[in-house]
Amino acid sequence: MTDRYAVFGNPVSHSKSPRIHALFARQTGEDMSYEALLAPTDGFVAAARAFASAGGRGANVTVPFKEEAWRLADRRSPRAEVAGAVNTLEFGPDGIFGDNTDGAGLVRDLKSNLGCDVAGRRVLLLGAGGAARGVVLPLLLEGPEELFIANRSAEKAARLAVEFARLPGCALPVKPQGGGFGELAGASYDLIINATSAGLQDARLPLPLGIFAAGSLAYEMLYGRDTPFMAQARAVGARVADGLGMLVEQAAEAFFVWRGKRPETGPVIAALRQP
Ligand code: ATR
């Protein structure tokens, strides 16, 4: 029998995940289906449980349900535990397992697809919401020289940095710092990751011109649009990447959780980039 998977979100019709997982399944010969399921904003838990009862084996979870998915899981991976959000669920006989593959997806895209090592680099993470929170630990574990979290609400970034600097049971090689955009004056970074949602409103971030070091990479977590952040980086000669690679890599990591196989992501990223 074909194993069923799905992505839950609201909205969800735009999701590229069904196409990505169909390509992974074809490539690896796995007998599985994957569909996009719209859950009402107040009905995610009921929809996920109904899907599991009907034989669903696992699911991805996207906006706005990642925190609810975290609470729904009976067991969680350490990386999901600290992220406070779950994007991958597995329904098994011993309950619901929750994982978060977003950070691993980002790090893999940076290292394998873009040739950008995080180790020893000065890294700036823009934003302190759910998208930023999910990638802090995987970035720190790579051993950057420095990680600064900058956010419009400075307090939120400072709190996030303190939280990760004090993670119990985790001797991190570097402690993150956090604050407002004003604190960036005079600083420059090798890797600047935009995890804010400013691009969705075409809003420009108040970044000082010198923030992009020579040879730096500007990484926009959004995809499918050219954001003001990307334009700002391009204007000063920085390398620019969007979040499509991260999307495919987090999916590959979820596929591995479910099927124990690592699909090749290069051809899938290339297929998605076709107009
Ligand atoms: P997500 O899950 O996408 O991270 P979120 O938790 O609502 O969504 O967080 C949105 C992030 O984008 C926040 O860091 C937010 O900054 P504030 O905490 O100050 O609200 C940031 N953001 C959204 N619009 C922005 C804008 N126009 N300029 C700067 N930052 C913005």
Tab-separated table of C-alpha atoms and ligand atoms in Angstrom:
chain	number	residue	atom	x	y	z
A	1	MET	CA	0.000	0.000	0.000
A	2	THR	CA	1.225	3.496	-0.851
A	3	ASP	CA	2.352	5.424	2.255
A	4	ARG	CA	0.602	8.755	2.661
A	5	TYR	CA	2.261	12.048	3.616
A	6	ALA	CA	1.037	15.637	3.523
A	7	VAL	CA	1.887	19.234	4.281
A	8	PHE	CA	-0.475	21.198	6.527
A	9	GLY	CA	-0.648	24.970	6.303
A	10	ASN	CA	-2.955	27.938	5.884
A	11	PRO	CA	-2.646	29.026	3.142
A	12	VAL	CA	-1.084	25.948	1.543
A	13	SER	CA	-2.112	25.841	-2.119
A	14	HIS	CA	1.117	27.662	-3.139
A	15	SER	CA	3.303	25.029	-1.410
A	16	LYS	CA	6.083	23.486	-3.477
A	17	SER	CA	6.446	20.564	-1.058
A	18	PRO	CA	4.171	18.112	-2.957
A	19	ARG	CA	6.278	18.611	-6.100
A	20	ILE	CA	9.561	18.293	-4.174
A	21	HIS	CA	8.525	15.065	-2.433
A	22	ALA	CA	7.104	13.598	-5.646
A	23	LEU	CA	10.513	14.167	-7.270
A	24	PHE	CA	12.306	12.642	-4.250
A	25	ALA	CA	9.983	9.589	-4.292
A	26	ARG	CA	10.513	9.027	-8.001
A	27	GLN	CA	14.286	9.382	-7.646
A	28	THR	CA	14.548	6.944	-4.706
A	29	GLY	CA	11.814	4.503	-5.805
A	30	GLU	CA	9.786	5.000	-2.622
A	31	ASP	CA	6.087	4.097	-2.812
A	32	MET	CA	4.495	7.174	-1.268
A	33	SER	CA	2.027	9.955	-1.932
A	34	TYR	CA	2.252	13.550	-0.689
A	35	GLU	CA	-0.540	16.105	-0.756
A	36	ALA	CA	-1.153	19.687	0.423
A	37	LEU	CA	-3.907	19.885	3.046
A	38	LEU	CA	-5.491	23.159	4.116
A	39	ALA	CA	-6.310	23.175	7.840
A	40	PRO	CA	-8.578	25.819	9.356
A	41	THR	CA	-6.562	28.249	11.508
A	42	ASP	CA	-8.253	26.821	14.620
A	43	GLY	CA	-8.316	23.233	13.370
A	44	PHE	CA	-4.749	22.040	12.835
A	45	VAL	CA	-4.631	19.465	15.640
A	46	ALA	CA	-7.941	17.869	14.574
A	47	ALA	CA	-6.820	17.773	10.920
A	48	ALA	CA	-3.433	16.212	11.759
A	49	ARG	CA	-4.997	13.599	14.040
A	50	ALA	CA	-7.636	12.739	11.412
A	51	PHE	CA	-4.901	12.308	8.804
A	52	ALA	CA	-2.927	10.012	11.138
A	53	SER	CA	-6.062	7.964	11.978
A	54	ALA	CA	-6.747	7.516	8.265
A	55	GLY	CA	-3.289	5.914	7.880
A	56	GLY	CA	-1.102	8.991	7.245
A	57	ARG	CA	2.539	8.167	8.035
A	58	GLY	CA	3.905	11.664	8.427
A	59	ALA	CA	3.463	15.332	7.640
A	60	ASN	CA	5.234	18.590	7.139
A	61	VAL	CA	3.848	21.627	8.878
A	62	THR	CA	4.118	25.195	7.683
A	63	VAL	CA	2.861	28.658	8.655
A	64	PRO	CA	1.045	29.208	11.002
A	65	PHE	CA	1.055	25.779	12.674
A	66	LYS	CA	4.684	25.022	13.592
A	67	GLU	CA	4.308	25.918	17.280
A	68	GLU	CA	1.070	23.903	17.552
A	69	ALA	CA	2.825	20.969	15.896
A	70	TRP	CA	5.523	21.241	18.567
A	71	ARG	CA	2.857	20.906	21.271
A	72	LEU	CA	1.109	18.071	19.403
A	73	ALA	CA	4.233	15.872	19.313
A	74	ASP	CA	4.590	13.243	22.071
A	75	ARG	CA	8.374	13.110	21.520
A	76	ARG	CA	10.700	15.638	19.898
A	77	SER	CA	14.234	15.689	18.554
A	78	PRO	CA	16.672	17.890	20.502
A	79	ARG	CA	16.832	20.356	17.590
A	80	ALA	CA	13.018	20.663	17.569
A	81	GLU	CA	12.977	20.975	21.346
A	82	VAL	CA	15.142	24.127	21.294
A	83	ALA	CA	13.571	25.583	18.168
A	84	GLY	CA	10.163	25.582	19.883
A	85	ALA	CA	8.661	24.692	16.509
A	86	VAL	CA	8.129	21.503	14.508
A	87	ASN	CA	8.016	21.271	10.709
A	88	THR	CA	8.132	17.466	10.432
A	89	LEU	CA	5.813	14.952	12.107
A	90	GLU	CA	5.990	11.185	12.028
A	91	PHE	CA	2.949	9.158	13.051
A	92	GLY	CA	3.961	5.820	14.555
A	93	PRO	CA	2.555	3.094	16.780
A	94	ASP	CA	4.254	4.711	19.782
A	95	GLY	CA	2.838	8.183	19.181
A	96	ILE	CA	3.752	11.328	17.299
A	97	PHE	CA	7.404	12.276	16.799
A	98	GLY	CA	8.249	15.914	16.017
A	99	ASP	CA	11.403	17.211	14.354
A	100	ASN	CA	12.589	20.518	12.933
A	101	THR	CA	14.640	20.265	9.759
A	102	ASP	CA	14.703	23.976	8.841
A	103	GLY	CA	18.075	24.797	10.408
A	104	ALA	CA	19.748	21.690	9.026
A	105	GLY	CA	18.296	22.600	5.617
A	106	LEU	CA	19.801	26.083	5.784
A	107	VAL	CA	23.230	24.832	6.865
A	108	ARG	CA	23.251	22.151	4.166
A	109	ASP	CA	22.264	24.669	1.472
A	110	LEU	CA	25.021	27.023	2.620
A	111	LYS	CA	27.718	24.359	2.775
A	112	SER	CA	26.852	21.890	0.004
A	113	ASN	CA	25.141	24.048	-2.601
A	114	LEU	CA	26.677	27.478	-2.062
A	115	GLY	CA	30.143	26.448	-0.849
A	116	CYS	CA	29.822	28.756	2.157
A	117	ASP	CA	31.219	27.361	5.390
A	118	VAL	CA	29.832	28.836	8.582
A	119	ALA	CA	32.829	27.746	10.668
A	120	GLY	CA	35.127	30.645	11.510
A	121	ARG	CA	32.887	33.215	9.787
A	122	ARG	CA	31.289	36.346	11.201
A	123	VAL	CA	27.566	35.695	10.884
A	124	LEU	CA	24.685	38.156	11.153
A	125	LEU	CA	21.157	36.812	11.548
A	126	LEU	CA	18.399	39.337	10.834
A	127	GLY	CA	15.100	38.742	12.643
A	128	ALA	CA	14.055	37.176	15.924
A	129	GLY	CA	10.768	35.480	15.022
A	130	GLY	CA	10.045	31.811	14.383
A	131	ALA	CA	12.156	31.593	11.218
A	132	ALA	CA	15.215	33.001	12.998
A	133	ARG	CA	14.748	30.908	16.133
A	134	GLY	CA	14.703	27.687	14.100
A	135	VAL	CA	18.182	28.247	12.677
A	136	VAL	CA	20.132	29.649	15.657
A	137	LEU	CA	21.306	26.335	17.125
A	138	PRO	CA	22.348	24.656	13.840
A	139	LEU	CA	24.334	27.811	12.959
A	140	LEU	CA	26.040	27.905	16.370
A	141	LEU	CA	26.933	24.221	16.157
A	142	GLU	CA	28.911	24.976	12.984
A	143	GLY	CA	31.308	27.113	15.054
A	144	PRO	CA	31.091	30.626	13.550
A	145	GLU	CA	33.594	33.171	14.832
A	146	GLU	CA	30.650	35.329	15.859
A	147	LEU	CA	26.842	35.284	15.648
A	148	PHE	CA	24.933	38.522	16.071
A	149	ILE	CA	21.122	38.508	15.979
A	150	ALA	CA	19.690	41.877	14.926
A	151	ASN	CA	16.003	42.695	15.037
A	152	ARG	CA	13.660	45.680	14.651
A	153	SER	CA	12.556	45.089	18.257
A	154	ALA	CA	16.002	45.026	19.846
A	155	GLU	CA	14.718	43.495	23.075
A	156	LYS	CA	13.449	40.389	21.282
A	157	ALA	CA	16.850	39.746	19.674
A	158	ALA	CA	18.647	40.305	22.972
A	159	ARG	CA	16.344	37.836	24.719
A	160	LEU	CA	16.809	35.236	21.984
A	161	ALA	CA	20.598	35.569	22.199
A	162	VAL	CA	20.582	35.180	25.994
A	163	GLU	CA	18.338	32.134	25.726
A	164	PHE	CA	20.747	30.389	23.344
A	165	ALA	CA	23.833	31.548	25.262
A	166	ARG	CA	22.435	29.758	28.320
A	167	LEU	CA	21.186	26.536	26.720
A	168	PRO	CA	21.367	23.861	29.407
A	169	GLY	CA	23.500	20.811	28.700
A	170	CYS	CA	25.010	22.344	25.590
A	171	ALA	CA	28.587	23.641	25.577
A	172	LEU	CA	28.436	25.843	22.480
A	173	PRO	CA	31.702	27.027	20.908
A	174	VAL	CA	30.362	30.585	20.609
A	175	LYS	CA	27.712	32.586	22.472
A	176	PRO	CA	25.369	34.674	20.313
A	177	GLN	CA	24.856	38.391	20.908
A	178	GLY	CA	21.682	40.269	20.062
A	179	GLY	CA	20.308	43.777	19.663
A	180	GLY	CA	18.771	46.349	17.358
A	181	PHE	CA	19.774	47.394	13.841
A	182	GLY	CA	21.351	50.531	15.365
A	183	GLU	CA	24.048	48.379	16.929
A	184	LEU	CA	25.306	47.336	13.495
A	185	ALA	CA	27.009	50.682	12.777
A	186	GLY	CA	30.631	50.105	11.814
A	187	ALA	CA	30.338	46.294	11.790
A	188	SER	CA	30.722	43.966	8.800
A	189	TYR	CA	29.900	40.273	8.339
A	190	ASP	CA	30.871	37.435	5.996
A	191	LEU	CA	27.434	35.827	6.034
A	192	ILE	CA	24.207	37.777	6.483
A	193	ILE	CA	21.001	35.777	6.714
A	194	ASN	CA	17.656	37.521	6.412
A	195	ALA	CA	15.099	35.652	8.524
A	196	THR	CA	12.710	38.599	8.804
A	197	SER	CA	9.449	38.694	6.887
A	198	ALA	CA	10.195	42.275	5.719
A	199	GLY	CA	10.557	41.062	2.112
A	200	LEU	CA	6.921	39.969	2.057
A	201	GLN	CA	5.955	43.659	2.451
A	202	ASP	CA	8.767	44.815	0.130
A	203	ALA	CA	10.202	46.652	3.138
A	204	ARG	CA	13.816	47.734	3.220
A	205	LEU	CA	15.883	46.894	6.305
A	206	PRO	CA	17.919	49.734	7.862
A	207	LEU	CA	21.324	48.115	7.233
A	208	PRO	CA	24.512	50.205	7.195
A	209	LEU	CA	26.226	50.132	3.772
A	210	GLY	CA	29.426	48.594	5.120
A	211	ILE	CA	27.645	45.618	6.665
A	212	PHE	CA	28.477	43.352	3.702
A	213	ALA	CA	32.182	42.420	3.987
A	214	ALA	CA	34.168	41.863	0.782
A	215	GLY	CA	33.220	38.441	-0.605
A	216	SER	CA	30.226	38.136	1.735
A	217	LEU	CA	27.121	36.076	1.076
A	218	ALA	CA	23.675	37.598	1.590
A	219	TYR	CA	21.131	34.837	2.171
A	220	GLU	CA	17.411	35.644	1.898
A	221	MET	CA	15.274	32.916	3.482
A	222	LEU	CA	12.284	33.833	1.316
A	223	TYR	CA	12.107	32.542	-2.247
A	224	GLY	CA	10.200	33.305	-5.418
A	225	ARG	CA	10.703	37.080	-5.160
A	226	ASP	CA	13.513	39.590	-5.370
A	227	THR	CA	13.447	41.366	-2.008
A	228	PRO	CA	14.858	44.794	-1.053
A	229	PHE	CA	17.448	42.927	1.091
A	230	MET	CA	18.708	41.095	-2.005
A	231	ALA	CA	18.840	44.371	-3.941
A	232	GLN	CA	20.729	46.093	-1.097
A	233	ALA	CA	23.323	43.306	-1.058
A	234	ARG	CA	23.673	43.177	-4.842
A	235	ALA	CA	24.170	46.956	-4.995
A	236	VAL	CA	27.373	46.667	-2.931
A	237	GLY	CA	28.683	43.622	-4.791
A	238	ALA	CA	27.767	40.893	-2.284
A	239	ARG	CA	26.861	37.391	-3.452
A	240	VAL	CA	23.119	36.801	-3.141
A	241	ALA	CA	21.102	33.609	-2.583
A	242	ASP	CA	17.404	33.058	-1.986
A	243	GLY	CA	15.761	30.402	0.204
A	244	LEU	CA	14.793	27.891	-2.490
A	245	GLY	CA	17.786	25.684	-1.706
A	246	MET	CA	16.886	25.718	1.990
A	247	LEU	CA	13.329	24.715	1.126
A	248	VAL	CA	14.520	21.686	-0.837
A	249	GLU	CA	17.166	20.757	1.755
A	250	GLN	CA	14.728	20.880	4.691
A	251	ALA	CA	12.427	18.656	2.640
A	252	ALA	CA	15.274	16.213	1.974
A	253	GLU	CA	15.996	16.083	5.689
A	254	ALA	CA	12.308	15.354	6.411
A	255	PHE	CA	12.344	12.664	3.700
A	256	PHE	CA	15.327	11.098	5.473
A	257	VAL	CA	13.449	11.128	8.811
A	258	TRP	CA	10.525	9.284	7.213
A	259	ARG	CA	12.202	6.965	4.697
A	260	GLY	CA	15.834	6.653	5.853
A	261	LYS	CA	17.041	7.694	2.394
A	262	ARG	CA	18.799	10.900	1.344
A	263	PRO	CA	17.585	12.097	-2.041
A	264	GLU	CA	19.842	14.071	-4.341
A	265	THR	CA	18.751	17.671	-4.038
A	266	GLY	CA	20.665	19.325	-6.903
A	267	PRO	CA	18.382	18.154	-9.713
A	268	VAL	CA	15.281	19.028	-7.678
A	269	ILE	CA	16.504	22.576	-6.994
A	270	ALA	CA	17.283	22.913	-10.706
A	271	ALA	CA	13.796	21.660	-11.666
A	272	LEU	CA	12.137	24.155	-9.327
A	273	ARG	CA	14.170	27.009	-10.780
A	274	GLN	CA	12.794	26.308	-14.277
A	275	PRO	CA	10.293	29.047	-15.169
B	1	ATR	P1	8.445	34.237	11.093
B	1	ATR	O1	7.844	32.948	11.557
B	1	ATR	O2	8.457	34.419	9.597
B	1	ATR	O3	9.787	34.495	11.715
B	1	ATR	P2	7.386	36.162	12.926
B	1	ATR	O4	7.616	35.243	14.073
B	1	ATR	O5	6.123	36.979	12.876
B	1	ATR	O6	7.438	35.374	11.559
B	1	ATR	O7	8.662	37.146	12.839
B	1	ATR	C1	8.782	38.112	11.818
B	1	ATR	C2	10.179	38.735	11.920
B	1	ATR	O8	10.352	39.677	10.861
B	1	ATR	C3	10.418	39.505	13.210
B	1	ATR	O9	11.783	39.435	13.534
B	1	ATR	C4	10.029	40.935	12.809
B	1	ATR	O10	10.587	41.931	13.589
B	1	ATR	P3	9.860	42.386	14.992
B	1	ATR	O11	10.158	41.296	15.979
B	1	ATR	O12	10.501	43.670	15.352
B	1	ATR	O13	8.408	42.503	14.665
B	1	ATR	C5	10.597	40.974	11.417
B	1	ATR	N1	9.984	41.975	10.538
B	1	ATR	C6	8.770	41.895	9.955
B	1	ATR	N2	8.547	42.993	9.189
B	1	ATR	C7	9.655	43.774	9.304
B	1	ATR	C8	10.049	45.031	8.738
B	1	ATR	N3	9.255	45.717	7.917
B	1	ATR	N4	11.263	45.521	9.076
B	1	ATR	C9	12.076	44.854	9.919
B	1	ATR	N5	11.766	43.659	10.468
B	1	ATR	C10	10.568	43.127	10.171
